[in-house]
PDB file of C-alpha atoms in Angstrom:
ATOM      1  CA  MET A 207      16.152  20.035   3.564  1.00 52.00           C
ATOM      2  CA  GLU A 208      12.716  21.487   2.871  1.00 51.00           C
ATOM      3  CA  HIS A 209      12.262  24.950   1.394  1.00 48.00           C
ATOM      4  CA  PRO A 210       8.827  26.330   2.317  1.00 48.00           C
ATOM      5  CA  SER A 211       9.669  29.863   1.222  1.00 44.00           C
ATOM      6  CA  PRO A 212       6.877  32.067  -0.164  1.00 42.00           C
ATOM      7  CA  PRO A 213       7.139  33.519  -3.649  1.00 39.00           C
ATOM      8  CA  GLU A 214       8.640  36.967  -3.847  1.00 42.00           C
ATOM      9  CA  THR A 215       6.103  39.750  -4.188  1.00 38.00           C
ATOM     10  CA  ALA A 216       6.698  43.095  -5.803  1.00 39.00           C
ATOM     11  CA  ALA A 217       6.525  44.752  -2.375  1.00 42.00           C
ATOM     12  CA  ALA A 218       9.062  42.323  -0.931  1.00 42.00           C
ATOM     13  CA  ALA A 219      11.384  42.871  -3.865  1.00 42.00           C
ATOM     14  CA  SER A 220      11.081  46.620  -3.434  1.00 43.00           C
ATOM     15  CA  SER A 221      11.772  46.413   0.302  1.00 44.00           C
ATOM     16  CA  GLN A 222      14.945  44.458  -0.386  1.00 44.00           C
ATOM     17  CA  ARG A 223      16.210  47.150  -2.741  1.00 45.00           C
ATOM     18  CA  ASP A 224      15.516  49.829  -0.141  1.00 50.00           C
ATOM     19  CA  VAL A 225      17.358  48.106   2.707  1.00 47.00           C
ATOM     20  CA  GLU A 226      20.613  49.780   3.644  1.00 52.00           C
ATOM     21  CA  PRO A 227      23.549  47.536   4.526  1.00 51.00           C
ATOM     22  CA  SER A 228      24.029  47.330   8.294  1.00 54.00           C
ATOM     23  CA  SER A 229      27.210  48.738   9.795  1.00 59.00           C
ATOM     24  CA  LEU A 230      26.801  46.601  12.927  1.00 63.00           C
ATOM     25  CA  PRO A 231      28.853  43.421  13.262  1.00 70.00           C
ATOM     26  CA  PRO A 232      26.789  40.234  12.988  1.00 71.00           C
ATOM     27  CA  PRO A 233      25.720  38.643  16.295  1.00 76.00           C
ATOM     28  CA  ALA A 234      27.912  35.938  17.759  1.00 82.00           C
ATOM     29  CA  PRO A 235      27.002  32.349  16.763  1.00 86.00           C
ATOM     30  CA  GLN A 236      24.409  30.759  19.022  1.00 88.00           C
ATOM     31  CA  ARG A 237      24.064  27.129  20.039  1.00 91.00           C
ATOM     32  CA  LEU A 238      20.579  25.732  19.460  1.00 93.00           C
ATOM     33  CA  ARG A 239      18.410  23.104  21.034  1.00 93.00           C
ATOM     34  CA  CYS A 240      16.650  21.491  18.079  1.00 95.00           C
ATOM     35  CA  ALA A 241      13.361  19.617  17.924  1.00 95.00           C
ATOM     36  CA  VAL A 242      13.424  15.841  17.470  1.00 96.00           C
ATOM     37  CA  GLN A 243      10.643  13.943  15.688  1.00 96.00           C
ATOM     38  CA  HIS A 244      10.114  10.369  16.862  1.00 96.00           C
ATOM     39  CA  TYR A 245       8.452   8.895  13.783  1.00 96.00           C
ATOM     40  CA  GLU A 246       8.221   5.114  13.803  1.00 95.00           C
ATOM     41  CA  TRP A 247      10.516   4.690  10.784  1.00 96.00           C
ATOM     42  CA  GLY A 248      13.497   6.278  12.534  1.00 96.00           C
ATOM     43  CA  ARG A 249      16.557   4.491  13.880  1.00 95.00           C
ATOM     44  CA  ARG A 250      16.362   3.688  17.574  1.00 95.00           C
ATOM     45  CA  GLY A 251      18.405   4.922  20.485  1.00 92.00           C
ATOM     46  CA  ALA A 252      22.079   5.799  20.114  1.00 89.00           C
ATOM     47  CA  ALA A 253      22.194   4.039  16.722  1.00 92.00           C
ATOM     48  CA  SER A 254      20.397   7.101  15.350  1.00 94.00           C
ATOM     49  CA  LEU A 255      22.492  10.003  14.096  1.00 92.00           C
ATOM     50  CA  VAL A 256      19.581  12.237  15.100  1.00 94.00           C
ATOM     51  CA  ALA A 257      19.828  11.135  18.749  1.00 93.00           C
ATOM     52  CA  ARG A 258      23.574  11.816  18.757  1.00 91.00           C
ATOM     53  CA  LEU A 259      23.234  15.257  17.181  1.00 91.00           C
ATOM     54  CA  ALA A 260      20.452  16.134  19.610  1.00 89.00           C
ATOM     55  CA  ASP A 261      22.987  15.568  22.387  1.00 76.00           C
ATOM     56  CA  ASP A 262      20.651  13.181  24.175  1.00 69.00           C
ATOM     57  CA  GLN A 263      22.868  11.870  26.963  1.00 73.00           C
ATOM     58  CA  ASP A 264      20.695   8.847  27.617  1.00 83.00           C
ATOM     59  CA  PRO A 265      18.643   8.029  24.492  1.00 87.00           C
ATOM     60  CA  ASP A 266      15.831   5.524  24.930  1.00 90.00           C
ATOM     61  CA  LEU A 267      17.018   2.371  23.144  1.00 91.00           C
ATOM     62  CA  ALA A 268      13.439   1.443  22.276  1.00 92.00           C
ATOM     63  CA  ARG A 269      12.441   4.852  20.925  1.00 94.00           C
ATOM     64  CA  PRO A 270      12.915   5.923  17.285  1.00 96.00           C
ATOM     65  CA  TYR A 271      14.814   9.172  16.648  1.00 96.00           C
ATOM     66  CA  ALA A 272      13.818   9.986  13.071  1.00 97.00           C
ATOM     67  CA  GLU A 273      14.323  13.689  12.338  1.00 97.00           C
ATOM     68  CA  LEU A 274      16.204  16.651  13.795  1.00 96.00           C
ATOM     69  CA  TRP A 275      14.640  19.998  12.857  1.00 96.00           C
ATOM     70  CA  MET A 276      16.613  23.251  12.754  1.00 95.00           C
ATOM     71  CA  GLY A 277      14.579  26.365  12.074  1.00 94.00           C
ATOM     72  CA  THR A 278      11.471  28.288  13.057  1.00 93.00           C
ATOM     73  CA  HIS A 279       8.733  25.903  11.890  1.00 90.00           C
ATOM     74  CA  SER A 280       5.831  26.043  14.360  1.00 88.00           C
ATOM     75  CA  SER A 281       5.629  22.237  14.591  1.00 89.00           C
ATOM     76  CA  GLY A 282       9.206  21.977  15.879  1.00 93.00           C
ATOM     77  CA  PRO A 283      10.863  25.349  16.528  1.00 95.00           C
ATOM     78  CA  SER A 284      14.487  25.615  17.628  1.00 96.00           C
ATOM     79  CA  THR A 285      15.391  27.445  20.822  1.00 95.00           C
ATOM     80  CA  LEU A 286      18.617  28.989  22.102  1.00 95.00           C
ATOM     81  CA  LEU A 287      20.502  26.511  24.248  1.00 92.00           C
ATOM     82  CA  ASP A 288      21.554  29.077  26.862  1.00 91.00           C
ATOM     83  CA  ASP A 289      18.194  30.529  27.872  1.00 93.00           C
ATOM     84  CA  GLY A 290      15.499  28.651  25.935  1.00 93.00           C
ATOM     85  CA  GLU A 291      14.399  31.681  23.904  1.00 95.00           C
ATOM     86  CA  LEU A 292      12.672  30.794  20.638  1.00 96.00           C
ATOM     87  CA  LEU A 293      14.991  31.211  17.671  1.00 95.00           C
ATOM     88  CA  ARG A 294      12.251  33.183  15.906  1.00 94.00           C
ATOM     89  CA  ASP A 295      12.041  35.706  18.761  1.00 94.00           C
ATOM     90  CA  TRP A 296      15.825  36.035  18.863  1.00 93.00           C
ATOM     91  CA  LEU A 297      15.927  36.698  15.112  1.00 92.00           C
ATOM     92  CA  VAL A 298      13.321  39.433  15.498  1.00 90.00           C
ATOM     93  CA  ARG A 299      15.590  41.092  18.050  1.00 90.00           C
ATOM     94  CA  LYS A 300      18.756  40.380  16.045  1.00 88.00           C
ATOM     95  CA  PRO A 301      17.835  41.010  12.373  1.00 85.00           C
ATOM     96  CA  ASP A 302      21.505  41.261  11.409  1.00 84.00           C
ATOM     97  CA  ALA A 303      21.822  37.525  12.052  1.00 86.00           C
ATOM     98  CA  LEU A 304      19.928  36.906   8.805  1.00 84.00           C
ATOM     99  CA  GLY A 305      21.152  39.982   6.988  1.00 82.00           C
ATOM    100  CA  PRO A 306      19.054  43.073   6.233  1.00 82.00           C
ATOM    101  CA  ALA A 307      17.484  41.785   3.001  1.00 85.00           C
ATOM    102  CA  ALA A 308      16.348  38.473   4.526  1.00 84.00           C
ATOM    103  CA  ALA A 309      15.165  40.189   7.704  1.00 82.00           C
ATOM    104  CA  ALA A 310      13.116  42.695   5.711  1.00 85.00           C
ATOM    105  CA  ARG A 311      11.513  39.956   3.656  1.00 86.00           C
ATOM    106  CA  TRP A 312      10.850  37.274   6.288  1.00 84.00           C
ATOM    107  CA  GLY A 313      11.113  38.954   9.671  1.00 84.00           C
ATOM    108  CA  GLY A 314      12.054  36.344  12.251  1.00 85.00           C
ATOM    109  CA  GLU A 315      11.173  33.391  10.071  1.00 88.00           C
ATOM    110  CA  ILE A 316      13.745  31.203   8.339  1.00 89.00           C
ATOM    111  CA  PRO A 317      12.360  30.403   4.862  1.00 83.00           C
ATOM    112  CA  PHE A 318      13.570  26.806   4.849  1.00 88.00           C
ATOM    113  CA  LEU A 319      13.631  23.905   7.287  1.00 91.00           C
ATOM    114  CA  PHE A 320      16.941  22.138   7.752  1.00 94.00           C
ATOM    115  CA  LYS A 321      16.483  18.483   8.735  1.00 95.00           C
ATOM    116  CA  VAL A 322      18.707  15.553   9.547  1.00 95.00           C
ATOM    117  CA  LEU A 323      17.074  12.173   8.931  1.00 96.00           C
ATOM    118  CA  SER A 324      18.048   8.757  10.273  1.00 96.00           C
ATOM    119  CA  VAL A 325      15.970   6.169   8.418  1.00 96.00           C
ATOM    120  CA  ALA A 326      15.628   2.540   9.496  1.00 95.00           C
ATOM    121  CA  LYS A 327      12.410   1.606   7.662  1.00 95.00           C
ATOM    122  CA  ALA A 328      11.109   2.783   4.312  1.00 95.00           C
ATOM    123  CA  LEU A 329       8.766   5.765   4.316  1.00 93.00           C
ATOM    124  CA  SER A 330       5.578   5.786   2.279  1.00 91.00           C
ATOM    125  CA  ILE A 331       5.589   6.975  -1.317  1.00 91.00           C
ATOM    126  CA  GLN A 332       4.725  10.667  -1.328  1.00 88.00           C
ATOM    127  CA  ALA A 333       4.854  13.855  -3.370  1.00 83.00           C
ATOM    128  CA  HIS A 334       4.891  17.381  -1.980  1.00 80.00           C
ATOM    129  CA  PRO A 335       2.424  19.835  -3.559  1.00 78.00           C
ATOM    130  CA  ASP A 336       3.431  22.947  -5.456  1.00 76.00           C
ATOM    131  CA  LYS A 337       2.744  26.369  -3.935  1.00 78.00           C
ATOM    132  CA  LYS A 338      -0.751  26.816  -5.405  1.00 82.00           C
ATOM    133  CA  LEU A 339      -1.918  23.361  -4.328  1.00 76.00           C
ATOM    134  CA  ALA A 340      -0.314  23.743  -0.888  1.00 71.00           C
ATOM    135  CA  GLU A 341      -2.300  26.938  -0.299  1.00 73.00           C
ATOM    136  CA  ALA A 342      -5.536  25.216  -1.330  1.00 80.00           C
ATOM    137  CA  LEU A 343      -4.894  22.141   0.847  1.00 67.00           C
ATOM    138  CA  HIS A 344      -3.979  24.259   3.871  1.00 68.00           C
ATOM    139  CA  ALA A 345      -7.152  26.312   3.499  1.00 78.00           C
ATOM    140  CA  LEU A 346      -9.258  23.164   3.118  1.00 82.00           C
ATOM    141  CA  ARG A 347      -7.693  20.957   5.818  1.00 77.00           C
ATOM    142  CA  PRO A 348      -5.362  23.015   8.048  1.00 76.00           C
ATOM    143  CA  SER A 349      -5.240  20.311  10.741  1.00 72.00           C
ATOM    144  CA  ILE A 350      -3.521  17.965   8.266  1.00 70.00           C
ATOM    145  CA  TYR A 351      -1.670  20.426   6.008  1.00 66.00           C
ATOM    146  CA  LYS A 352       0.009  22.566   8.652  1.00 69.00           C
ATOM    147  CA  ASP A 353       1.190  25.401   6.417  1.00 71.00           C
ATOM    148  CA  ASP A 354       0.546  26.812   2.964  1.00 73.00           C
ATOM    149  CA  ASN A 355       4.067  26.514   1.616  1.00 72.00           C
ATOM    150  CA  HIS A 356       5.408  24.230  -1.068  1.00 74.00           C
ATOM    151  CA  LYS A 357       8.228  21.903   0.012  1.00 80.00           C
ATOM    152  CA  PRO A 358      10.836  21.145  -2.611  1.00 85.00           C
ATOM    153  CA  GLU A 359      13.725  19.276  -1.021  1.00 90.00           C
ATOM    154  CA  MET A 360      17.478  19.015  -1.403  1.00 91.00           C
ATOM    155  CA  ALA A 361      18.662  15.669   0.000  1.00 92.00           C
ATOM    156  CA  ILE A 362      22.357  15.305   0.857  1.00 94.00           C
ATOM    157  CA  ALA A 363      23.609  11.892   1.987  1.00 95.00           C
ATOM    158  CA  ILE A 364      25.690  11.632   5.161  1.00 93.00           C
ATOM    159  CA  PRO A 365      26.383   7.912   5.051  1.00 90.00           C
ATOM    160  CA  GLU A 366      24.952   6.018   2.065  1.00 93.00           C
ATOM    161  CA  PHE A 367      21.307   6.926   1.542  1.00 95.00           C
ATOM    162  CA  ARG A 368      18.799   4.970  -0.547  1.00 96.00           C
ATOM    163  CA  LEU A 369      15.530   6.232  -1.968  1.00 96.00           C
ATOM    164  CA  LEU A 370      12.959   5.840  -4.715  1.00 96.00           C
ATOM    165  CA  TYR A 371      12.692   8.912  -6.913  1.00 95.00           C
ATOM    166  CA  GLY A 372      10.467   9.595  -9.918  1.00 93.00           C
ATOM    167  CA  PHE A 373       9.008   7.092 -12.344  1.00 93.00           C
ATOM    168  CA  ALA A 374      11.459   4.874 -14.177  1.00 92.00           C
ATOM    169  CA  GLY A 375      11.991   5.286 -17.916  1.00 90.00           C
ATOM    170  CA  MET A 376       9.729   3.566 -20.423  1.00 90.00           C
ATOM    171  CA  GLU A 377      12.195   0.798 -21.308  1.00 91.00           C
ATOM    172  CA  GLU A 378      12.664  -0.137 -17.663  1.00 93.00           C
ATOM    173  CA  LEU A 379       8.899  -0.141 -17.094  1.00 93.00           C
ATOM    174  CA  LYS A 380       8.401  -2.361 -20.122  1.00 93.00           C
ATOM    175  CA  ASP A 381      11.015  -4.733 -18.752  1.00 94.00           C
ATOM    176  CA  VAL A 382       9.062  -4.880 -15.479  1.00 94.00           C
ATOM    177  CA  LEU A 383       5.874  -5.784 -17.361  1.00 93.00           C
ATOM    178  CA  ARG A 384       7.727  -8.449 -19.372  1.00 93.00           C
ATOM    179  CA  THR A 385       9.530 -10.082 -16.461  1.00 92.00           C
ATOM    180  CA  VAL A 386       7.193  -9.574 -13.486  1.00 94.00           C
ATOM    181  CA  PRO A 387       3.874 -11.224 -14.367  1.00 93.00           C
ATOM    182  CA  GLU A 388       2.485 -10.297 -10.947  1.00 94.00           C
ATOM    183  CA  VAL A 389       2.575  -6.616 -11.962  1.00 94.00           C
ATOM    184  CA  GLU A 390       0.728  -7.178 -15.223  1.00 91.00           C
ATOM    185  CA  GLY A 391      -1.876  -9.152 -13.302  1.00 92.00           C
ATOM    186  CA  LEU A 392      -2.582  -6.138 -11.076  1.00 94.00           C
ATOM    187  CA  VAL A 393      -2.559  -3.359 -13.693  1.00 93.00           C
ATOM    188  CA  GLY A 394      -4.568  -5.434 -16.172  1.00 91.00           C
ATOM    189  CA  HIS A 395      -3.869  -6.538 -19.735  1.00 90.00           C
ATOM    190  CA  GLU A 396      -5.310  -3.356 -21.286  1.00 91.00           C
ATOM    191  CA  HIS A 397      -3.152  -0.914 -19.295  1.00 90.00           C
ATOM    192  CA  ALA A 398      -0.082  -3.099 -19.654  1.00 89.00           C
ATOM    193  CA  GLY A 399      -0.643  -3.296 -23.415  1.00 90.00           C
ATOM    194  CA  LYS A 400      -0.825   0.493 -23.743  1.00 89.00           C
ATOM    195  CA  LEU A 401       2.457   0.921 -21.884  1.00 90.00           C
ATOM    196  CA  MET A 402       4.158  -1.784 -23.942  1.00 91.00           C
ATOM    197  CA  SER A 403       3.105  -0.067 -27.177  1.00 89.00           C
ATOM    198  CA  LEU A 404       4.597   3.311 -26.237  1.00 83.00           C
ATOM    199  CA  LYS A 405       7.858   4.554 -27.691  1.00 78.00           C
ATOM    200  CA  GLU A 406      10.399   6.881 -26.098  1.00 68.00           C
ATOM    201  CA  TYR A 407       9.672   9.480 -28.778  1.00 64.00           C
ATOM    202  CA  ASP A 408       5.890   9.488 -28.225  1.00 65.00           C
ATOM    203  CA  GLU A 409       4.402  12.712 -26.917  1.00 64.00           C
ATOM    204  CA  GLY A 410       4.982  13.315 -23.221  1.00 72.00           C
ATOM    205  CA  ASN A 411       1.284  13.755 -22.469  1.00 79.00           C
ATOM    206  CA  GLU A 412       0.471  10.365 -23.983  1.00 83.00           C
ATOM    207  CA  ILE A 413       3.174   8.640 -21.941  1.00 83.00           C
ATOM    208  CA  LYS A 414       2.126  10.482 -18.792  1.00 85.00           C
ATOM    209  CA  SER A 415      -1.540   9.610 -19.272  1.00 87.00           C
ATOM    210  CA  SER A 416      -0.883   5.909 -19.875  1.00 88.00           C
ATOM    211  CA  LEU A 417       1.503   5.662 -16.939  1.00 90.00           C
ATOM    212  CA  GLN A 418      -0.893   7.515 -14.669  1.00 89.00           C
ATOM    213  CA  SER A 419      -3.771   5.181 -15.589  1.00 91.00           C
ATOM    214  CA  ALA A 420      -1.694   2.027 -15.089  1.00 92.00           C
ATOM    215  CA  PHE A 421      -0.267   3.204 -11.765  1.00 92.00           C
ATOM    216  CA  ALA A 422      -3.710   4.265 -10.507  1.00 92.00           C
ATOM    217  CA  LYS A 423      -5.043   0.798 -11.362  1.00 93.00           C
ATOM    218  CA  LEU A 424      -2.141  -0.795  -9.499  1.00 94.00           C
ATOM    219  CA  MET A 425      -2.673   1.311  -6.366  1.00 94.00           C
ATOM    220  CA  ALA A 426      -6.424   0.610  -6.405  1.00 94.00           C
ATOM    221  CA  ALA A 427      -5.995  -3.170  -6.388  1.00 94.00           C
ATOM    222  CA  SER A 428      -7.877  -4.988  -3.630  1.00 94.00           C
ATOM    223  CA  LYS A 429      -6.040  -6.252  -0.560  1.00 94.00           C
ATOM    224  CA  GLU A 430      -6.788  -9.808  -1.595  1.00 95.00           C
ATOM    225  CA  LYS A 431      -5.245  -9.374  -5.034  1.00 95.00           C
ATOM    226  CA  VAL A 432      -2.223  -7.567  -3.616  1.00 95.00           C
ATOM    227  CA  SER A 433      -1.645 -10.279  -1.025  1.00 96.00           C
ATOM    228  CA  GLU A 434      -1.912 -13.011  -3.652  1.00 96.00           C
ATOM    229  CA  ALA A 435       0.398 -11.231  -6.104  1.00 96.00           C
ATOM    230  CA  LEU A 436       2.999 -10.503  -3.432  1.00 96.00           C
ATOM    231  CA  SER A 437       2.924 -14.079  -2.209  1.00 96.00           C
ATOM    232  CA  LYS A 438       3.630 -15.330  -5.740  1.00 96.00           C
ATOM    233  CA  LEU A 439       6.313 -12.714  -6.368  1.00 96.00           C
ATOM    234  CA  ILE A 440       8.202 -13.323  -3.124  1.00 97.00           C
ATOM    235  CA  ARG A 441       8.025 -17.098  -3.543  1.00 96.00           C
ATOM    236  CA  ARG A 442       9.319 -16.867  -7.098  1.00 96.00           C
ATOM    237  CA  LEU A 443      12.176 -14.501  -6.184  1.00 96.00           C
ATOM    238  CA  ASN A 444      13.262 -16.716  -3.290  1.00 96.00           C
ATOM    239  CA  ILE A 445      13.423 -19.706  -5.647  1.00 96.00           C
ATOM    240  CA  GLU A 446      15.228 -17.819  -8.405  1.00 96.00           C
ATOM    241  CA  SER A 447      17.767 -16.383  -5.942  1.00 95.00           C
ATOM    242  CA  LYS A 448      19.171 -19.901  -5.613  1.00 95.00           C
ATOM    243  CA  ILE A 449      20.070 -20.110  -9.303  1.00 96.00           C
ATOM    244  CA  ARG A 450      20.857 -16.496 -10.241  1.00 95.00           C
ATOM    245  CA  THR A 451      21.846 -13.166  -8.727  1.00 96.00           C
ATOM    246  CA  LEU A 452      18.789 -11.011  -8.156  1.00 95.00           C
ATOM    247  CA  THR A 453      18.788  -7.450  -9.467  1.00 95.00           C
ATOM    248  CA  ASP A 454      18.961  -4.524  -7.051  1.00 95.00           C
ATOM    249  CA  LYS A 455      15.257  -3.865  -7.573  1.00 95.00           C
ATOM    250  CA  GLU A 456      14.376  -7.509  -6.841  1.00 95.00           C
ATOM    251  CA  GLN A 457      16.444  -7.477  -3.664  1.00 96.00           C
ATOM    252  CA  LEU A 458      14.710  -4.239  -2.703  1.00 96.00           C
ATOM    253  CA  VAL A 459      11.313  -5.911  -3.132  1.00 96.00           C
ATOM    254  CA  LEU A 460      12.334  -8.699  -0.738  1.00 96.00           C
ATOM    255  CA  SER A 461      13.599  -6.154   1.785  1.00 96.00           C
ATOM    256  CA  LEU A 462      10.452  -4.011   1.620  1.00 96.00           C
ATOM    257  CA  GLU A 463       8.173  -7.030   1.949  1.00 96.00           C
ATOM    258  CA  ARG A 464       9.902  -7.972   5.210  1.00 95.00           C
ATOM    259  CA  GLN A 465       9.117  -4.471   6.517  1.00 95.00           C
ATOM    260  CA  TYR A 466       5.571  -4.118   5.172  1.00 94.00           C
ATOM    261  CA  GLU A 467       3.823  -7.415   4.567  1.00 91.00           C
ATOM    262  CA  ASP A 468       1.012  -7.393   1.973  1.00 93.00           C
ATOM    263  CA  ASP A 469       1.579  -3.709   1.145  1.00 95.00           C
ATOM    264  CA  ILE A 470       1.011  -2.503  -2.418  1.00 95.00           C
ATOM    265  CA  GLY A 471       3.968  -0.145  -1.987  1.00 95.00           C
ATOM    266  CA  VAL A 472       6.292  -3.161  -2.229  1.00 96.00           C
ATOM    267  CA  ILE A 473       5.173  -3.817  -5.804  1.00 95.00           C
ATOM    268  CA  ALA A 474       4.810  -0.111  -6.614  1.00 95.00           C
ATOM    269  CA  ALA A 475       8.542   0.294  -5.931  1.00 96.00           C
ATOM    270  CA  LEU A 476       9.195  -1.446  -9.270  1.00 96.00           C
ATOM    271  CA  PHE A 477       7.728   1.601 -11.063  1.00 95.00           C
ATOM    272  CA  PHE A 478      10.304   4.066  -9.664  1.00 96.00           C
ATOM    273  CA  ASN A 479      13.972   4.866 -10.062  1.00 96.00           C
ATOM    274  CA  TYR A 480      16.019   3.216  -7.321  1.00 96.00           C
ATOM    275  CA  VAL A 481      18.726   5.690  -6.268  1.00 96.00           C
ATOM    276  CA  LYS A 482      21.745   5.158  -4.016  1.00 95.00           C
ATOM    277  CA  LEU A 483      23.521   8.303  -2.852  1.00 96.00           C
ATOM    278  CA  GLY A 484      27.072   8.037  -1.534  1.00 95.00           C
ATOM    279  CA  PRO A 485      28.281  10.311   1.287  1.00 94.00           C
ATOM    280  CA  GLY A 486      28.141  13.925   0.136  1.00 94.00           C
ATOM    281  CA  GLU A 487      26.076  13.197  -2.981  1.00 96.00           C
ATOM    282  CA  ALA A 488      22.856  15.154  -3.369  1.00 95.00           C
ATOM    283  CA  LEU A 489      19.499  15.010  -5.129  1.00 94.00           C
ATOM    284  CA  TYR A 490      16.936  17.745  -5.707  1.00 94.00           C
ATOM    285  CA  ILE A 491      13.291  16.696  -5.303  1.00 92.00           C
ATOM    286  CA  GLY A 492      10.869  19.142  -6.865  1.00 89.00           C
ATOM    287  CA  ALA A 493       7.173  19.689  -6.224  1.00 85.00           C
ATOM    288  CA  ASN A 494       4.810  16.870  -7.251  1.00 85.00           C
ATOM    289  CA  GLU A 495       7.726  14.450  -7.754  1.00 89.00           C
ATOM    290  CA  PRO A 496       6.945  11.023  -6.216  1.00 91.00           C
ATOM    291  CA  HIS A 497       9.607   9.714  -3.871  1.00 93.00           C
ATOM    292  CA  ALA A 498      10.172   7.487  -0.858  1.00 94.00           C
ATOM    293  CA  TYR A 499      13.160   7.438   1.488  1.00 95.00           C
ATOM    294  CA  LEU A 500      14.309   3.882   2.177  1.00 96.00           C
ATOM    295  CA  SER A 501      17.316   3.796   4.503  1.00 94.00           C
ATOM    296  CA  GLY A 502      20.385   5.675   5.696  1.00 93.00           C
ATOM    297  CA  GLY A 503      21.061   9.193   6.918  1.00 84.00           C
ATOM    298  CA  MET A 504      20.779  12.511   5.140  1.00 79.00           C
ATOM    299  CA  HIS A 505      20.143  16.209   5.584  1.00 73.00           C
TER     300      HIS A 505
END
């Protein structure tokens, strides 16, 4: 669930205080027709929870059904099932549906976007900007950054849901550098040495700076170096899997490489926390926090 709500202004706060409670009963619940996004990483056909929730009677078995959007976002607005009216227009006519305070503050807009995701292939590593950066990016490149809102997320698993979230702790990163020579080869001996010398109690800025430099070096590696390192890593893991049980992270690397051959994101996954959410478990993802959804269903 994304929350692109604007910060409260003094005027908005004042208007909320001045709103009188409505004596009218709330409108009856309305059934919605919700937008579906067919991103390539989605599950296909009826295997997708999104296709089933969208009530698609004959889903295309070859087409991915990735996201179901419920809300008033201009890129995928919901409409009323009965007559096709835009939910936003209906909310303008029926302000009691949101309550007087919300209606006074946002009009017919819903200040968050409720999504259901059905993920078959890993998404790219990303981080949503904070409000100030979102406004700047939207002003600079509105065709790419569609709105000026920040997008913190609350992810709630429906079945099991797997994702990468935030950089791993220093001890885990050091273990990666010690046991995965292909990573050290890409970040370089100097950057690897700085990370290995850090302690958990070192100042946060020093840790952040060293990690940022090492990760930037990793992501800037040439395609040739990435391909060579991945080839060595995958070959080594396949051999070692015959004599020992691979860790969850190592198995993840093999899985990602089958999806995205010669992609630096496969190796970059070793730098992040690998999280598995059981049904009903949730995770908050704040602004500027790197993450990547891997598989499963969530809202």
